[in-house]
């Protein structure tokens, strides 16, 4: 019956126009916009409005000659598109699009909404966001407008509609990016507009103020509200003691919803005008906590931006600070791809940047290795940020594909040129029939993620050493070091697809999820849970029961308590006669007699108590890893035991080495500071590089 309903609209069109409308469905899964045989297309950002018009032709031609498949326009150019209210000027952008087309390059068109023109904010200062100190954020940089301002949304609708009408049918325009890294770069908005929308959000959620009072536990410290109008955005800067954690959790949820609604509103406008051949996305930062990509899953797909070498990450070994950590691009690939099944990299670091803690040179070869890591993660495209090094403005000293003279190719630009040529070689070798090799498939692993766990454990870390993403990435990196294909998934996904599911620090849950986990294990899945799991319900209330009671039966314990140490002290856990130091977090467990103890605490007043436990249940197993260590060695070794006991064949790769598979190609990458040998199968044909890799080198083979 449902089938018939789906068919009816097509049938009627068929009867009217005599055409049978079956073709690639260009919908949510987006795949129809890309061709597998292209493997991955490579592009570069260009800002025509930032350069004299006489340079454009030369620059765009050069971009095409260097091997780029597409360029990117429009992102911050509102003032050039609408220099005065209602006076539009698109002639310059028309010309730039034409130049791309003449040079056989596609264009990603971007809405300029992170940068409202000054005429707009001078006329309507109430569209500006307000920071936690109560200061109104001013014109002078970017992302100064509030997502919650109705007025701002009206102006956004105006410019986005104009752009969509103008370029929605332009064959050179491949797809659309909405805004840029919508995030307010770590700042929350405390404006009256945000305040009002937060109250509306709360009213929608709780319906009555009594329900809010109950859920937030406002009897504590007499916080009780009489009406929604009295609720303020929680702001530590105007409070004498710690804010209500439930208020903070709800505010973070609201903030992430607000970002998503701002982006999705733009998608709705675009979709009214653009052709079905054009896709719509936005670009997000992978590790950013205040914006939640999962809330934007109605986009055709979500892309990401990545900068790995800016003095924040020491990477692996002595030279790691020049390459970044393998989990940087790796985690972003595996986090963004499963959202709709498609992803791309909108911005990849081009070499040295200007905004880091310090800005080292990348090790020669690193940019190329990053591009191949993006390739290995299944991305449809990678776009380099940016083609020309800016001579003026806030990003002077930022590398581009070209040197400051606008003529010579920079060192990292050369790496792009090399990859563009190598990709042609891979396209020729591509075999459409290639299937994921069984050894890889057997170790498919899911990391279960819900931003609520991140927000809530960070709201109440209990120790200055707690960091949710660092905790999660220890498990992610361990699975990658076994050569496992990893998907970071949410609870909507079917767990049964994955032989191993890891749910790190899954603090907030309900009986239904525990039941799903139980069934997954009964049917043969291997579930791994870690520190802090199951302590609270979905609204972050502790259970009126034993601590973390809902997971006790599943993991096979009677009692749990936790301990935290000063940073200057270390305690030891022992597993299989090996010692592991911890001081961040420890769940101390008391087990049932059927639970196997893998590791115990060797000191403190709970010496001899279990730290890591495992039990068989039905056809599968459940393992609980109580401690959070600095180096992640205990977590890795415990996880290794899970795969080995389950009979899953794993690789045992040295730190910094990755082995991936995509479209029939094996890919080996070396992020370590030493030479490494990649386990390329004996019968494989090496297409690019050799299996002995220097730091920042790559090998690609085909079986
Ligand atoms: C990104 C941002 C770009 C540019 C770049 C500089 O995070 O999206 O617009 O500022 O950093 O490295």
PDB file of N, CA, C and O and ligand atoms in Angstrom, residues 45 47 75-76 142 180-181 185 283 285 305 307 347 350 353-355 385 395 398, ligand 1:
ATOM      1  N   UNK A  45      39.994  27.484  -2.281  1.00  0.00           N
ATOM      2  CA  UNK A  45      39.199  28.702  -2.055  1.00  0.00           C
ATOM      3  C   UNK A  45      39.773  29.880  -2.824  1.00  0.00           C
ATOM      4  O   UNK A  45      40.983  30.106  -2.828  1.00  0.00           O
ATOM      5  N   UNK A  47      38.834  34.176  -3.311  1.00  0.00           N
ATOM      6  CA  UNK A  47      37.994  35.317  -2.921  1.00  0.00           C
ATOM      7  C   UNK A  47      38.174  36.427  -3.941  1.00  0.00           C
ATOM      8  O   UNK A  47      38.992  37.336  -3.724  1.00  0.00           O
ATOM      9  N   UNK A  75      31.749  33.215   0.339  1.00  0.00           N
ATOM     10  CA  UNK A  75      31.641  33.030   1.784  1.00  0.00           C
ATOM     11  C   UNK A  75      31.519  34.291   2.660  1.00  0.00           C
ATOM     12  O   UNK A  75      30.657  34.370   3.513  1.00  0.00           O
ATOM     13  N   UNK A  76      32.427  35.263   2.456  1.00  0.00           N
ATOM     14  CA  UNK A  76      32.395  36.426   3.353  1.00  0.00           C
ATOM     15  C   UNK A  76      32.057  37.702   2.587  1.00  0.00           C
ATOM     16  O   UNK A  76      32.392  38.793   3.032  1.00  0.00           O
ATOM     17  N   UNK A 142      34.163  38.753  12.485  1.00  0.00           N
ATOM     18  CA  UNK A 142      33.100  37.969  11.834  1.00  0.00           C
ATOM     19  C   UNK A 142      32.260  37.259  12.892  1.00  0.00           C
ATOM     20  O   UNK A 142      32.617  37.238  14.059  1.00  0.00           O
ATOM     21  N   UNK A 180      29.773  29.846   7.485  1.00  0.00           N
ATOM     22  CA  UNK A 180      31.089  29.237   7.599  1.00  0.00           C
ATOM     23  C   UNK A 180      31.362  28.888   9.045  1.00  0.00           C
ATOM     24  O   UNK A 180      31.278  29.756   9.922  1.00  0.00           O
ATOM     25  N   UNK A 181      31.644  27.629   9.298  1.00  0.00           N
ATOM     26  CA  UNK A 181      31.926  27.159  10.660  1.00  0.00           C
ATOM     27  C   UNK A 181      30.974  27.817  11.663  1.00  0.00           C
ATOM     28  O   UNK A 181      31.419  28.447  12.627  1.00  0.00           O
ATOM     29  N   UNK A 185      32.703  30.681  17.375  1.00  0.00           N
ATOM     30  CA  UNK A 185      34.051  30.400  17.855  1.00  0.00           C
ATOM     31  C   UNK A 185      34.139  30.333  19.386  1.00  0.00           C
ATOM     32  O   UNK A 185      34.967  30.993  20.020  1.00  0.00           O
ATOM     33  N   UNK A 283      29.852  23.696   6.821  1.00  0.00           N
ATOM     34  CA  UNK A 283      31.149  23.140   7.230  1.00  0.00           C
ATOM     35  C   UNK A 283      31.342  23.352   8.724  1.00  0.00           C
ATOM     36  O   UNK A 283      31.210  24.448   9.237  1.00  0.00           O
ATOM     37  N   UNK A 285      33.450  22.382  12.551  1.00  0.00           N
ATOM     38  CA  UNK A 285      34.711  21.947  13.158  1.00  0.00           C
ATOM     39  C   UNK A 285      34.443  20.660  13.929  1.00  0.00           C
ATOM     40  O   UNK A 285      33.493  20.597  14.720  1.00  0.00           O
ATOM     41  N   UNK A 305      35.949  21.071   8.572  1.00  0.00           N
ATOM     42  CA  UNK A 305      37.170  21.845   8.324  1.00  0.00           C
ATOM     43  C   UNK A 305      38.235  21.328   9.286  1.00  0.00           C
ATOM     44  O   UNK A 305      37.913  20.924  10.399  1.00  0.00           O
ATOM     45  N   UNK A 307      42.359  21.813  10.743  1.00  0.00           N
ATOM     46  CA  UNK A 307      43.685  22.424  10.864  1.00  0.00           C
ATOM     47  C   UNK A 307      44.405  21.655  11.962  1.00  0.00           C
ATOM     48  O   UNK A 307      43.950  21.623  13.095  1.00  0.00           O
ATOM     49  N   UNK A 347      37.513  22.589   4.257  1.00  0.00           N
ATOM     50  CA  UNK A 347      38.769  23.332   4.420  1.00  0.00           C
ATOM     51  C   UNK A 347      39.807  22.402   5.003  1.00  0.00           C
ATOM     52  O   UNK A 347      39.573  21.782   6.035  1.00  0.00           O
ATOM     53  N   UNK A 350      46.565  24.468   4.600  1.00  0.00           N
ATOM     54  CA  UNK A 350      47.447  24.447   3.443  1.00  0.00           C
ATOM     55  C   UNK A 350      48.935  24.442   3.804  1.00  0.00           C
ATOM     56  O   UNK A 350      49.784  24.587   2.940  1.00  0.00           O
ATOM     57  N   UNK A 353      49.993  28.314   9.284  1.00  0.00           N
ATOM     58  CA  UNK A 353      48.878  29.254   9.469  1.00  0.00           C
ATOM     59  C   UNK A 353      49.300  30.402  10.387  1.00  0.00           C
ATOM     60  O   UNK A 353      50.456  30.480  10.806  1.00  0.00           O
ATOM     61  N   UNK A 354      48.351  31.287  10.694  1.00  0.00           N
ATOM     62  CA  UNK A 354      48.716  32.514  11.419  1.00  0.00           C
ATOM     63  C   UNK A 354      48.095  32.637  12.806  1.00  0.00           C
ATOM     64  O   UNK A 354      48.459  33.498  13.575  1.00  0.00           O
ATOM     65  N   UNK A 355      47.096  31.766  13.120  1.00  0.00           N
ATOM     66  CA  UNK A 355      46.278  32.033  14.305  1.00  0.00           C
ATOM     67  C   UNK A 355      46.536  31.081  15.463  1.00  0.00           C
ATOM     68  O   UNK A 355      45.832  31.107  16.462  1.00  0.00           O
ATOM     69  N   UNK A 385      42.282  25.384   1.879  1.00  0.00           N
ATOM     70  CA  UNK A 385      42.051  26.773   2.284  1.00  0.00           C
ATOM     71  C   UNK A 385      43.387  27.501   2.289  1.00  0.00           C
ATOM     72  O   UNK A 385      44.172  27.267   3.180  1.00  0.00           O
ATOM     73  N   UNK A 395      44.335  37.484   8.171  1.00  0.00           N
ATOM     74  CA  UNK A 395      45.034  36.206   7.964  1.00  0.00           C
ATOM     75  C   UNK A 395      46.306  36.359   7.139  1.00  0.00           C
ATOM     76  O   UNK A 395      46.665  35.488   6.346  1.00  0.00           O
ATOM     77  N   UNK A 398      49.258  33.541   6.450  1.00  0.00           N
ATOM     78  CA  UNK A 398      48.575  32.245   6.286  1.00  0.00           C
ATOM     79  C   UNK A 398      48.946  31.694   4.917  1.00  0.00           C
ATOM     80  O   UNK A 398      48.730  32.344   3.900  1.00  0.00           O
TER      81      UNK A 398
HETATM   82  C1  LIG B   1      39.011  28.405   9.382  1.00  0.00           C
HETATM   83  C2  LIG B   1      37.942  29.339   8.860  1.00  0.00           C
HETATM   84  C3  LIG B   1      38.421  30.052   7.616  1.00  0.00           C
HETATM   85  C4  LIG B   1      39.778  30.648   7.846  1.00  0.00           C
HETATM   86  C5  LIG B   1      40.732  29.568   8.294  1.00  0.00           C
HETATM   87  C6  LIG B   1      42.116  30.095   8.530  1.00  0.00           C
HETATM   88  O1  LIG B   1      38.704  27.902  10.647  1.00  0.00           O
HETATM   89  O2  LIG B   1      36.768  28.651   8.538  1.00  0.00           O
HETATM   90  O3  LIG B   1      37.493  31.034   7.255  1.00  0.00           O
HETATM   91  O4  LIG B   1      39.670  31.647   8.812  1.00  0.00           O
HETATM   92  O5  LIG B   1      40.254  29.016   9.499  1.00  0.00           O
HETATM   93  O6  LIG B   1      42.996  29.079   8.880  1.00  0.00           O
END
